């Protein structure tokens, strides 16, 4: 079957007659990431799990993005993007039609970009690119994604501004309205970050604050989290499930994060640090702020123009409500067959110690391993995961 390339479509082809201009375009794009995955010590029986898994290096997706030249260096822009599971065709992000991104806005050469809708937060935009997650995905992510380094959530109802680049320096800010009458701060999210890049050196830092709904009724109806940080703190992540379940109800989350990266020849090295704080209130099932201090290191080697190797280490230390500690070592290899298709193998080992809060009973239990942000809880304090896959972009 002959493949038809749909890189750009005029708006007229989408039925918007009389409004299209020569400077207007819509781009159809997507990505399919599929793998065979092995996980040991898998619950509930502690045996080995072999499965097909969609979305290792990147989540499988399908989207549309467009621009219209308004003149004078000003453009109207939009992006609509869904996530899906290639194994069963189901939508990701809780079944939302455009769960990954959905926004519209204006972009100007001189003053930057302003967008409104469901979007990534500034930490994901500016700090994640300087971590191992950017190169090898979720297998290199923070255990439980307690600091959203693997962008487990997006922000709803968000207004986001991204500045132009000034001599290598760029800033980004976001505010999401909670939309609760008489309680402006209920459910709101706000964040800011900055990055600087010059030659082989890059550095970025930022902070994110997300508030839950003020009322117990709203949290109960939502199953624990009712703020604008949509999809926040997936209850399948053992590291933080017990403080974000319907039992616990975190009041607010604060995440401070920074990263630095240096590229020399075929080597890429980066270091990053995050401090994530899960804060309770009178409606919460825990009394003391849970803190996670996360340190990550990554070293990549471009063996050939087509072959990339990488190794990463993540240390996560919990204090306050629970004392779980996670050590995770990750390995990755990626080989490009073309500009659009590559083969990869990724693997990780994790060891957990200390205790974590149980999402069902609310009590403290021994910490169990759970690599990255997959949510595959181990039946013991150790876990190994290996995935071999293919990724195709279109």
Short mmCIF file of N, CA and C in Angstrom, two decimals, residues 178-349:
data_model
loop_
_atom_site.label_atom_id
_atom_site.label_comp_id
_atom_site.label_asym_id
_atom_site.label_seq_id
_atom_site.Cartn_x
_atom_site.Cartn_y
_atom_site.Cartn_z
N UNK A 178 -8.14 27.37 39.50
CA UNK A 178 -8.88 26.25 40.07
C UNK A 178 -10.34 26.22 39.67
N UNK A 179 -10.91 27.38 39.37
CA UNK A 179 -12.29 27.44 38.89
C UNK A 179 -13.35 27.18 39.95
N UNK A 180 -13.02 27.44 41.24
CA UNK A 180 -13.98 27.23 42.32
C UNK A 180 -14.53 28.58 42.76
N UNK A 181 -15.84 28.75 42.68
CA UNK A 181 -16.46 30.02 43.05
C UNK A 181 -16.21 30.36 44.51
N UNK A 182 -15.73 31.57 44.76
CA UNK A 182 -15.49 32.02 46.13
C UNK A 182 -14.23 31.49 46.76
N UNK A 183 -13.45 30.67 46.03
CA UNK A 183 -12.21 30.10 46.57
C UNK A 183 -11.18 30.03 45.45
N UNK A 184 -10.58 31.18 45.13
CA UNK A 184 -9.69 31.30 43.98
C UNK A 184 -8.52 30.33 44.06
N UNK A 185 -7.98 30.11 45.26
CA UNK A 185 -6.81 29.25 45.39
C UNK A 185 -7.09 27.77 45.41
N UNK A 186 -8.35 27.37 45.51
CA UNK A 186 -8.68 25.95 45.60
C UNK A 186 -8.39 25.26 44.28
N UNK A 187 -7.52 24.26 44.31
CA UNK A 187 -7.21 23.50 43.11
C UNK A 187 -6.27 24.16 42.13
N UNK A 188 -5.72 25.31 42.46
CA UNK A 188 -4.86 26.02 41.52
C UNK A 188 -3.48 25.37 41.41
N UNK A 189 -2.79 25.66 40.30
CA UNK A 189 -1.41 25.23 40.08
C UNK A 189 -0.62 26.40 39.51
N UNK A 190 0.59 26.59 40.01
CA UNK A 190 1.45 27.61 39.42
C UNK A 190 2.89 27.13 39.41
N UNK A 191 3.66 27.63 38.45
CA UNK A 191 5.02 27.13 38.27
C UNK A 191 5.84 28.14 37.48
N UNK A 192 7.15 28.10 37.70
CA UNK A 192 8.07 28.94 36.95
C UNK A 192 9.41 28.23 36.81
N UNK A 193 10.12 28.47 35.71
CA UNK A 193 11.43 27.85 35.49
C UNK A 193 12.25 28.74 34.57
N UNK A 194 13.56 28.54 34.60
CA UNK A 194 14.47 29.28 33.74
C UNK A 194 15.57 28.34 33.28
N UNK A 195 16.11 28.59 32.11
CA UNK A 195 17.21 27.77 31.58
C UNK A 195 18.22 28.66 30.88
N UNK A 196 19.47 28.22 30.90
CA UNK A 196 20.56 28.94 30.22
C UNK A 196 21.43 27.92 29.51
N UNK A 197 21.72 28.18 28.25
CA UNK A 197 22.55 27.28 27.46
C UNK A 197 23.58 28.08 26.68
N UNK A 198 24.81 27.63 26.73
CA UNK A 198 25.88 28.26 25.96
C UNK A 198 26.86 27.17 25.54
N UNK A 199 26.98 26.96 24.24
CA UNK A 199 27.86 25.92 23.75
C UNK A 199 27.46 24.56 24.29
N UNK A 200 28.40 23.82 24.89
CA UNK A 200 28.09 22.47 25.38
C UNK A 200 27.45 22.44 26.76
N UNK A 201 27.30 23.59 27.40
CA UNK A 201 26.83 23.65 28.78
C UNK A 201 25.39 24.15 28.85
N UNK A 202 24.55 23.45 29.66
CA UNK A 202 23.15 23.86 29.88
C UNK A 202 22.81 23.70 31.35
N UNK A 203 21.99 24.60 31.87
CA UNK A 203 21.53 24.51 33.24
C UNK A 203 20.09 25.01 33.31
N UNK A 204 19.29 24.42 34.20
CA UNK A 204 17.89 24.83 34.35
C UNK A 204 17.45 24.61 35.78
N UNK A 205 16.49 25.43 36.23
CA UNK A 205 15.94 25.29 37.58
C UNK A 205 14.52 25.84 37.60
N UNK A 206 13.69 25.31 38.51
CA UNK A 206 12.32 25.80 38.59
C UNK A 206 11.58 25.25 39.79
N UNK A 207 10.35 25.70 39.95
CA UNK A 207 9.51 25.30 41.08
C UNK A 207 8.06 25.16 40.62
N UNK A 208 7.36 24.15 41.15
CA UNK A 208 5.95 23.94 40.85
C UNK A 208 5.17 23.76 42.14
N UNK A 209 4.02 24.41 42.22
CA UNK A 209 3.10 24.25 43.35
C UNK A 209 1.74 23.85 42.81
N UNK A 210 1.17 22.76 43.35
CA UNK A 210 -0.16 22.30 42.97
C UNK A 210 -1.01 22.14 44.21
N UNK A 211 -2.21 22.74 44.21
CA UNK A 211 -3.13 22.66 45.34
C UNK A 211 -4.28 21.73 45.03
N UNK A 212 -4.70 20.97 46.04
CA UNK A 212 -5.89 20.14 45.94
C UNK A 212 -7.12 21.00 46.24
N UNK A 213 -8.30 20.48 45.96
CA UNK A 213 -9.53 21.19 46.33
C UNK A 213 -9.60 21.35 47.84
N UNK A 214 -10.21 22.44 48.29
CA UNK A 214 -10.28 22.72 49.72
C UNK A 214 -11.21 21.79 50.48
N UNK A 215 -12.27 21.31 49.82
CA UNK A 215 -13.30 20.56 50.53
C UNK A 215 -13.08 19.06 50.44
N UNK A 216 -13.47 18.36 51.50
CA UNK A 216 -13.38 16.90 51.54
C UNK A 216 -14.29 16.27 50.49
N UNK A 217 -15.46 16.87 50.27
CA UNK A 217 -16.42 16.32 49.30
C UNK A 217 -15.83 16.30 47.90
N UNK A 218 -15.14 17.38 47.52
CA UNK A 218 -14.55 17.44 46.18
C UNK A 218 -13.43 16.42 46.02
N UNK A 219 -12.63 16.23 47.06
CA UNK A 219 -11.54 15.26 46.98
C UNK A 219 -12.09 13.83 46.92
N UNK A 220 -13.13 13.57 47.69
CA UNK A 220 -13.72 12.23 47.70
C UNK A 220 -14.32 11.91 46.33
N UNK A 221 -15.00 12.86 45.75
CA UNK A 221 -15.62 12.64 44.44
C UNK A 221 -14.57 12.37 43.37
N UNK A 222 -13.40 13.00 43.51
CA UNK A 222 -12.33 12.83 42.52
C UNK A 222 -11.44 11.63 42.82
N UNK A 223 -11.64 10.97 43.95
CA UNK A 223 -10.82 9.84 44.32
C UNK A 223 -9.50 10.22 44.93
N UNK A 224 -9.37 11.44 45.44
CA UNK A 224 -8.15 11.86 46.12
C UNK A 224 -7.61 13.19 45.68
N UNK A 225 -7.50 13.43 44.37
CA UNK A 225 -6.93 14.68 43.89
C UNK A 225 -7.94 15.40 43.01
N UNK A 226 -8.22 16.66 43.32
CA UNK A 226 -9.23 17.42 42.59
C UNK A 226 -8.68 18.79 42.21
N UNK A 227 -7.38 18.88 41.94
CA UNK A 227 -6.77 20.13 41.51
C UNK A 227 -6.61 20.18 40.01
N UNK A 228 -5.99 21.25 39.51
CA UNK A 228 -5.82 21.42 38.07
C UNK A 228 -4.68 20.60 37.50
N UNK A 229 -3.81 20.03 38.36
CA UNK A 229 -2.74 19.15 37.89
C UNK A 229 -3.35 17.81 37.51
N UNK A 230 -3.89 17.72 36.30
CA UNK A 230 -4.68 16.57 35.87
C UNK A 230 -3.86 15.31 35.75
N UNK A 231 -4.38 14.20 36.31
CA UNK A 231 -3.70 12.93 36.27
C UNK A 231 -2.58 12.82 37.28
N UNK A 232 -2.60 13.69 38.28
CA UNK A 232 -1.50 13.78 39.22
C UNK A 232 -1.35 12.55 40.09
N UNK A 233 -0.10 12.11 40.27
CA UNK A 233 0.25 11.15 41.31
C UNK A 233 -0.58 9.87 41.20
N UNK A 234 -0.42 9.20 40.08
CA UNK A 234 -1.12 7.96 39.77
C UNK A 234 -1.06 7.00 40.96
N UNK A 235 -2.21 6.50 41.38
CA UNK A 235 -2.26 5.65 42.57
C UNK A 235 -1.57 4.31 42.37
N UNK A 236 -1.16 3.98 41.13
CA UNK A 236 -0.44 2.73 40.91
C UNK A 236 1.04 2.85 41.23
N UNK A 237 1.52 4.03 41.59
CA UNK A 237 2.91 4.22 41.94
C UNK A 237 3.08 3.97 43.44
N UNK A 238 3.67 2.87 43.87
CA UNK A 238 3.74 2.55 45.30
C UNK A 238 4.41 3.62 46.15
N UNK A 239 5.39 4.34 45.59
CA UNK A 239 6.13 5.31 46.40
C UNK A 239 5.25 6.40 46.97
N UNK A 240 4.24 6.85 46.20
CA UNK A 240 3.41 7.95 46.67
C UNK A 240 1.91 7.65 46.67
N UNK A 241 1.54 6.41 46.37
CA UNK A 241 0.12 6.08 46.32
C UNK A 241 -0.57 6.28 47.67
N UNK A 242 0.14 5.94 48.75
CA UNK A 242 -0.48 6.01 50.07
C UNK A 242 -0.75 7.41 50.57
N UNK A 243 -0.14 8.42 49.96
CA UNK A 243 -0.39 9.80 50.38
C UNK A 243 -1.20 10.59 49.34
N UNK A 244 -1.68 9.89 48.30
CA UNK A 244 -2.54 10.53 47.32
C UNK A 244 -3.78 9.70 47.00
N UNK A 245 -4.03 8.67 47.78
CA UNK A 245 -5.21 7.84 47.58
C UNK A 245 -6.45 8.52 48.16
N UNK A 246 -7.59 7.88 47.96
CA UNK A 246 -8.83 8.39 48.54
C UNK A 246 -8.78 8.37 50.06
N UNK A 247 -7.86 7.60 50.60
CA UNK A 247 -7.71 7.59 52.06
C UNK A 247 -6.95 8.81 52.56
N UNK A 248 -5.90 9.21 51.85
CA UNK A 248 -4.95 10.17 52.42
C UNK A 248 -5.21 11.63 52.07
N UNK A 249 -5.50 11.94 50.80
CA UNK A 249 -5.82 13.31 50.39
C UNK A 249 -4.70 14.31 50.69
N UNK A 250 -3.64 14.34 49.91
CA UNK A 250 -2.67 15.42 50.05
C UNK A 250 -3.34 16.76 49.78
N UNK A 251 -2.98 17.77 50.55
CA UNK A 251 -3.53 19.11 50.35
C UNK A 251 -2.81 19.84 49.22
N UNK A 252 -1.49 19.68 49.16
CA UNK A 252 -0.72 20.42 48.16
C UNK A 252 0.59 19.70 47.89
N UNK A 253 1.15 19.96 46.73
CA UNK A 253 2.44 19.42 46.33
C UNK A 253 3.35 20.59 45.97
N UNK A 254 4.60 20.54 46.42
CA UNK A 254 5.60 21.52 46.00
C UNK A 254 6.82 20.79 45.49
N UNK A 255 7.28 21.13 44.29
CA UNK A 255 8.43 20.46 43.68
C UNK A 255 9.44 21.51 43.24
N UNK A 256 10.64 21.45 43.80
CA UNK A 256 11.76 22.27 43.36
C UNK A 256 12.75 21.37 42.64
N UNK A 257 13.24 21.82 41.49
CA UNK A 257 14.09 20.94 40.69
C UNK A 257 15.13 21.75 39.93
N UNK A 258 16.30 21.13 39.71
CA UNK A 258 17.38 21.77 38.96
C UNK A 258 18.18 20.69 38.25
N UNK A 259 18.81 21.06 37.13
CA UNK A 259 19.62 20.11 36.37
C UNK A 259 20.71 20.86 35.63
N UNK A 260 21.83 20.16 35.39
CA UNK A 260 22.95 20.72 34.63
C UNK A 260 23.44 19.64 33.68
N UNK A 261 23.83 20.04 32.47
CA UNK A 261 24.28 19.09 31.46
C UNK A 261 25.49 19.63 30.71
N UNK A 262 26.40 18.70 30.36
CA UNK A 262 27.58 19.08 29.59
C UNK A 262 27.80 18.04 28.49
N UNK A 263 28.04 18.52 27.28
CA UNK A 263 28.27 17.66 26.13
C UNK A 263 29.68 17.88 25.62
N UNK A 264 30.45 16.81 25.48
CA UNK A 264 31.80 16.90 24.94
C UNK A 264 32.04 15.71 24.02
N UNK A 265 32.28 15.98 22.77
CA UNK A 265 32.47 14.92 21.79
C UNK A 265 31.27 13.99 21.77
N UNK A 266 31.48 12.67 21.88
CA UNK A 266 30.37 11.72 21.86
C UNK A 266 29.68 11.54 23.22
N UNK A 267 30.16 12.23 24.26
CA UNK A 267 29.63 12.04 25.61
C UNK A 267 28.65 13.15 26.00
N UNK A 268 27.57 12.73 26.67
CA UNK A 268 26.61 13.66 27.28
C UNK A 268 26.46 13.26 28.74
N UNK A 269 26.73 14.19 29.64
CA UNK A 269 26.62 13.92 31.08
C UNK A 269 25.71 14.94 31.72
N UNK A 270 24.84 14.48 32.61
CA UNK A 270 24.00 15.44 33.34
C UNK A 270 23.77 14.97 34.77
N UNK A 271 23.52 15.95 35.64
CA UNK A 271 23.18 15.74 37.04
C UNK A 271 21.91 16.53 37.34
N UNK A 272 21.04 15.99 38.17
CA UNK A 272 19.81 16.71 38.52
C UNK A 272 19.42 16.41 39.95
N UNK A 273 18.66 17.34 40.52
CA UNK A 273 18.19 17.21 41.91
C UNK A 273 16.76 17.73 42.00
N UNK A 274 15.94 17.02 42.77
CA UNK A 274 14.57 17.46 43.02
C UNK A 274 14.23 17.30 44.50
N UNK A 275 13.41 18.21 45.00
CA UNK A 275 12.83 18.10 46.32
C UNK A 275 11.32 18.21 46.16
N UNK A 276 10.62 17.09 46.41
CA UNK A 276 9.16 17.06 46.27
C UNK A 276 8.54 16.92 47.65
N UNK A 277 7.56 17.79 47.96
CA UNK A 277 6.92 17.78 49.27
C UNK A 277 5.41 17.61 49.11
N UNK A 278 4.88 16.58 49.76
CA UNK A 278 3.45 16.28 49.76
C UNK A 278 2.90 16.74 51.10
N UNK A 279 2.04 17.75 51.09
CA UNK A 279 1.65 18.42 52.32
C UNK A 279 0.21 18.06 52.73
N UNK A 280 -0.02 17.76 54.03
CA UNK A 280 -1.36 17.40 54.49
C UNK A 280 -2.12 18.61 55.04
N UNK A 281 -3.40 18.42 55.29
CA UNK A 281 -4.20 19.36 56.06
C UNK A 281 -5.17 18.56 56.94
N UNK A 282 -6.19 19.20 57.47
CA UNK A 282 -7.11 18.52 58.39
C UNK A 282 -7.89 17.39 57.72
N UNK A 283 -7.99 17.41 56.38
CA UNK A 283 -8.72 16.37 55.67
C UNK A 283 -7.83 15.21 55.24
N UNK A 284 -6.52 15.28 55.52
CA UNK A 284 -5.58 14.27 55.07
C UNK A 284 -5.47 13.13 56.06
N UNK A 285 -5.12 11.95 55.57
CA UNK A 285 -4.96 10.78 56.41
C UNK A 285 -3.56 10.62 56.96
N UNK A 286 -2.69 11.60 56.71
CA UNK A 286 -1.35 11.62 57.31
C UNK A 286 -1.10 13.01 57.85
N UNK A 287 -0.26 13.13 58.86
CA UNK A 287 -0.13 14.38 59.60
C UNK A 287 1.14 15.16 59.29
N UNK A 288 2.17 14.49 58.79
CA UNK A 288 3.46 15.11 58.59
C UNK A 288 3.78 15.22 57.11
N UNK A 289 4.30 16.35 56.67
CA UNK A 289 4.68 16.52 55.27
C UNK A 289 5.65 15.43 54.83
N UNK A 290 5.32 14.76 53.72
CA UNK A 290 6.20 13.75 53.17
C UNK A 290 7.14 14.41 52.16
N UNK A 291 8.44 14.23 52.37
CA UNK A 291 9.44 14.83 51.49
C UNK A 291 10.20 13.74 50.75
N UNK A 292 10.48 14.00 49.48
CA UNK A 292 11.32 13.12 48.68
C UNK A 292 12.48 13.95 48.12
N UNK A 293 13.70 13.60 48.51
CA UNK A 293 14.89 14.20 47.92
C UNK A 293 15.44 13.23 46.89
N UNK A 294 15.60 13.73 45.66
CA UNK A 294 15.95 12.88 44.52
C UNK A 294 17.22 13.39 43.87
N UNK A 295 18.21 12.51 43.73
CA UNK A 295 19.42 12.82 42.98
C UNK A 295 19.55 11.87 41.81
N UNK A 296 19.87 12.41 40.63
CA UNK A 296 19.99 11.58 39.43
C UNK A 296 21.28 11.91 38.68
N UNK A 297 21.86 10.91 38.04
CA UNK A 297 23.04 11.11 37.20
C UNK A 297 22.87 10.29 35.93
N UNK A 298 23.36 10.83 34.81
CA UNK A 298 23.24 10.15 33.52
C UNK A 298 24.50 10.37 32.71
N UNK A 299 24.93 9.33 32.01
CA UNK A 299 26.05 9.43 31.08
C UNK A 299 25.66 8.72 29.79
N UNK A 300 25.69 9.47 28.68
CA UNK A 300 25.38 8.90 27.38
C UNK A 300 26.60 8.90 26.48
N UNK A 301 26.71 7.88 25.63
CA UNK A 301 27.83 7.77 24.70
C UNK A 301 27.29 7.49 23.30
N UNK A 302 27.56 8.42 22.35
CA UNK A 302 27.13 8.25 20.96
C UNK A 302 28.16 7.40 20.26
N UNK A 303 27.95 6.08 20.30
CA UNK A 303 28.92 5.12 19.78
C UNK A 303 29.16 5.32 18.29
N UNK A 304 28.10 5.49 17.54
CA UNK A 304 28.13 5.83 16.11
C UNK A 304 27.02 6.83 15.87
N UNK A 305 26.94 7.44 14.68
CA UNK A 305 25.82 8.36 14.43
C UNK A 305 24.46 7.71 14.64
N UNK A 306 24.39 6.37 14.51
CA UNK A 306 23.10 5.69 14.64
C UNK A 306 22.90 5.03 16.00
N UNK A 307 23.98 4.86 16.80
CA UNK A 307 23.89 4.07 18.03
C UNK A 307 24.19 4.92 19.26
N UNK A 308 23.27 4.89 20.25
CA UNK A 308 23.42 5.62 21.50
C UNK A 308 23.37 4.64 22.66
N UNK A 309 24.31 4.77 23.59
CA UNK A 309 24.32 3.98 24.81
C UNK A 309 24.17 4.91 26.01
N UNK A 310 23.53 4.44 27.08
CA UNK A 310 23.34 5.30 28.24
C UNK A 310 23.25 4.51 29.53
N UNK A 311 23.72 5.14 30.62
CA UNK A 311 23.60 4.55 31.95
C UNK A 311 23.13 5.65 32.91
N UNK A 312 22.23 5.31 33.81
CA UNK A 312 21.69 6.29 34.74
C UNK A 312 21.57 5.72 36.14
N UNK A 313 21.61 6.62 37.12
CA UNK A 313 21.42 6.23 38.52
C UNK A 313 20.49 7.25 39.18
N UNK A 314 19.53 6.74 39.95
CA UNK A 314 18.59 7.61 40.67
C UNK A 314 18.53 7.17 42.13
N UNK A 315 18.69 8.15 43.03
CA UNK A 315 18.59 7.92 44.48
C UNK A 315 17.43 8.75 45.00
N UNK A 316 16.46 8.09 45.62
CA UNK A 316 15.28 8.77 46.15
C UNK A 316 15.16 8.45 47.64
N UNK A 317 15.12 9.50 48.46
CA UNK A 317 15.08 9.35 49.91
C UNK A 317 13.83 10.03 50.46
N UNK A 318 12.96 9.24 51.09
CA UNK A 318 11.75 9.78 51.70
C UNK A 318 11.95 10.06 53.18
N UNK A 319 11.42 11.20 53.63
CA UNK A 319 11.46 11.55 55.05
C UNK A 319 10.14 12.22 55.42
N UNK A 320 9.86 12.24 56.74
CA UNK A 320 8.62 12.87 57.22
C UNK A 320 7.60 11.82 57.57
N UNK A 321 6.60 11.64 56.72
CA UNK A 321 5.54 10.68 56.98
C UNK A 321 6.03 9.24 56.86
N UNK A 322 6.90 8.96 55.90
CA UNK A 322 7.45 7.62 55.69
C UNK A 322 8.91 7.75 55.32
N UNK A 323 9.65 6.65 55.44
CA UNK A 323 11.11 6.72 55.33
C UNK A 323 11.68 5.87 54.19
N UNK A 324 10.90 5.62 53.17
CA UNK A 324 11.35 4.76 52.08
C UNK A 324 12.55 5.37 51.34
N UNK A 325 13.49 4.50 50.97
CA UNK A 325 14.65 4.88 50.16
C UNK A 325 14.70 3.95 48.95
N UNK A 326 14.96 4.53 47.76
CA UNK A 326 15.00 3.74 46.54
C UNK A 326 16.32 4.02 45.81
N UNK A 327 17.04 2.95 45.47
CA UNK A 327 18.23 3.04 44.63
C UNK A 327 17.93 2.36 43.30
N UNK A 328 18.15 3.06 42.20
CA UNK A 328 17.81 2.51 40.88
C UNK A 328 18.94 2.76 39.89
N UNK A 329 19.36 1.69 39.20
CA UNK A 329 20.36 1.76 38.14
C UNK A 329 19.69 1.37 36.83
N UNK A 330 19.90 2.19 35.78
CA UNK A 330 19.24 1.96 34.50
C UNK A 330 20.27 1.92 33.37
N UNK A 331 20.02 1.08 32.36
CA UNK A 331 20.87 0.96 31.19
C UNK A 331 20.01 1.07 29.94
N UNK A 332 20.57 1.64 28.87
CA UNK A 332 19.82 1.77 27.64
C UNK A 332 20.70 1.73 26.40
N UNK A 333 20.15 1.24 25.30
CA UNK A 333 20.82 1.23 24.00
C UNK A 333 19.77 1.51 22.93
N UNK A 334 20.10 2.39 22.00
CA UNK A 334 19.16 2.76 20.94
C UNK A 334 19.90 2.78 19.61
N UNK A 335 19.29 2.17 18.58
CA UNK A 335 19.92 2.12 17.25
C UNK A 335 18.92 2.59 16.21
N UNK A 336 19.28 3.62 15.46
CA UNK A 336 18.40 4.22 14.45
C UNK A 336 18.53 3.49 13.12
N UNK A 337 17.44 2.94 12.65
CA UNK A 337 17.41 2.33 11.33
C UNK A 337 17.22 3.39 10.25
N UNK A 338 16.58 4.49 10.62
CA UNK A 338 16.35 5.63 9.72
C UNK A 338 16.07 6.84 10.59
N UNK A 339 15.70 7.95 9.99
CA UNK A 339 15.37 9.15 10.76
C UNK A 339 14.07 8.97 11.54
N UNK A 340 13.24 8.01 11.14
CA UNK A 340 11.94 7.86 11.76
C UNK A 340 11.78 6.57 12.56
N UNK A 341 12.66 5.60 12.37
CA UNK A 341 12.49 4.29 13.00
C UNK A 341 13.75 3.88 13.73
N UNK A 342 13.59 3.41 14.98
CA UNK A 342 14.74 2.93 15.75
C UNK A 342 14.35 1.72 16.59
N UNK A 343 15.38 0.92 16.93
CA UNK A 343 15.24 -0.22 17.81
C UNK A 343 15.93 0.11 19.13
N UNK A 344 15.41 -0.42 20.25
CA UNK A 344 16.02 -0.08 21.54
C UNK A 344 15.92 -1.24 22.52
N UNK A 345 16.79 -1.18 23.52
CA UNK A 345 16.73 -2.09 24.66
C UNK A 345 17.02 -1.27 25.91
N UNK A 346 16.17 -1.37 26.91
CA UNK A 346 16.35 -0.65 28.17
C UNK A 346 16.11 -1.61 29.32
N UNK A 347 16.80 -1.37 30.42
CA UNK A 347 16.63 -2.21 31.59
C UNK A 347 16.98 -1.46 32.85
N UNK A 348 16.49 -1.95 33.99
CA UNK A 348 16.77 -1.30 35.26
C UNK A 348 16.68 -2.29 36.40
N UNK A 349 17.40 -1.98 37.46
CA UNK A 349 17.31 -2.71 38.73
C UNK A 349 17.07 -1.69 39.83
#
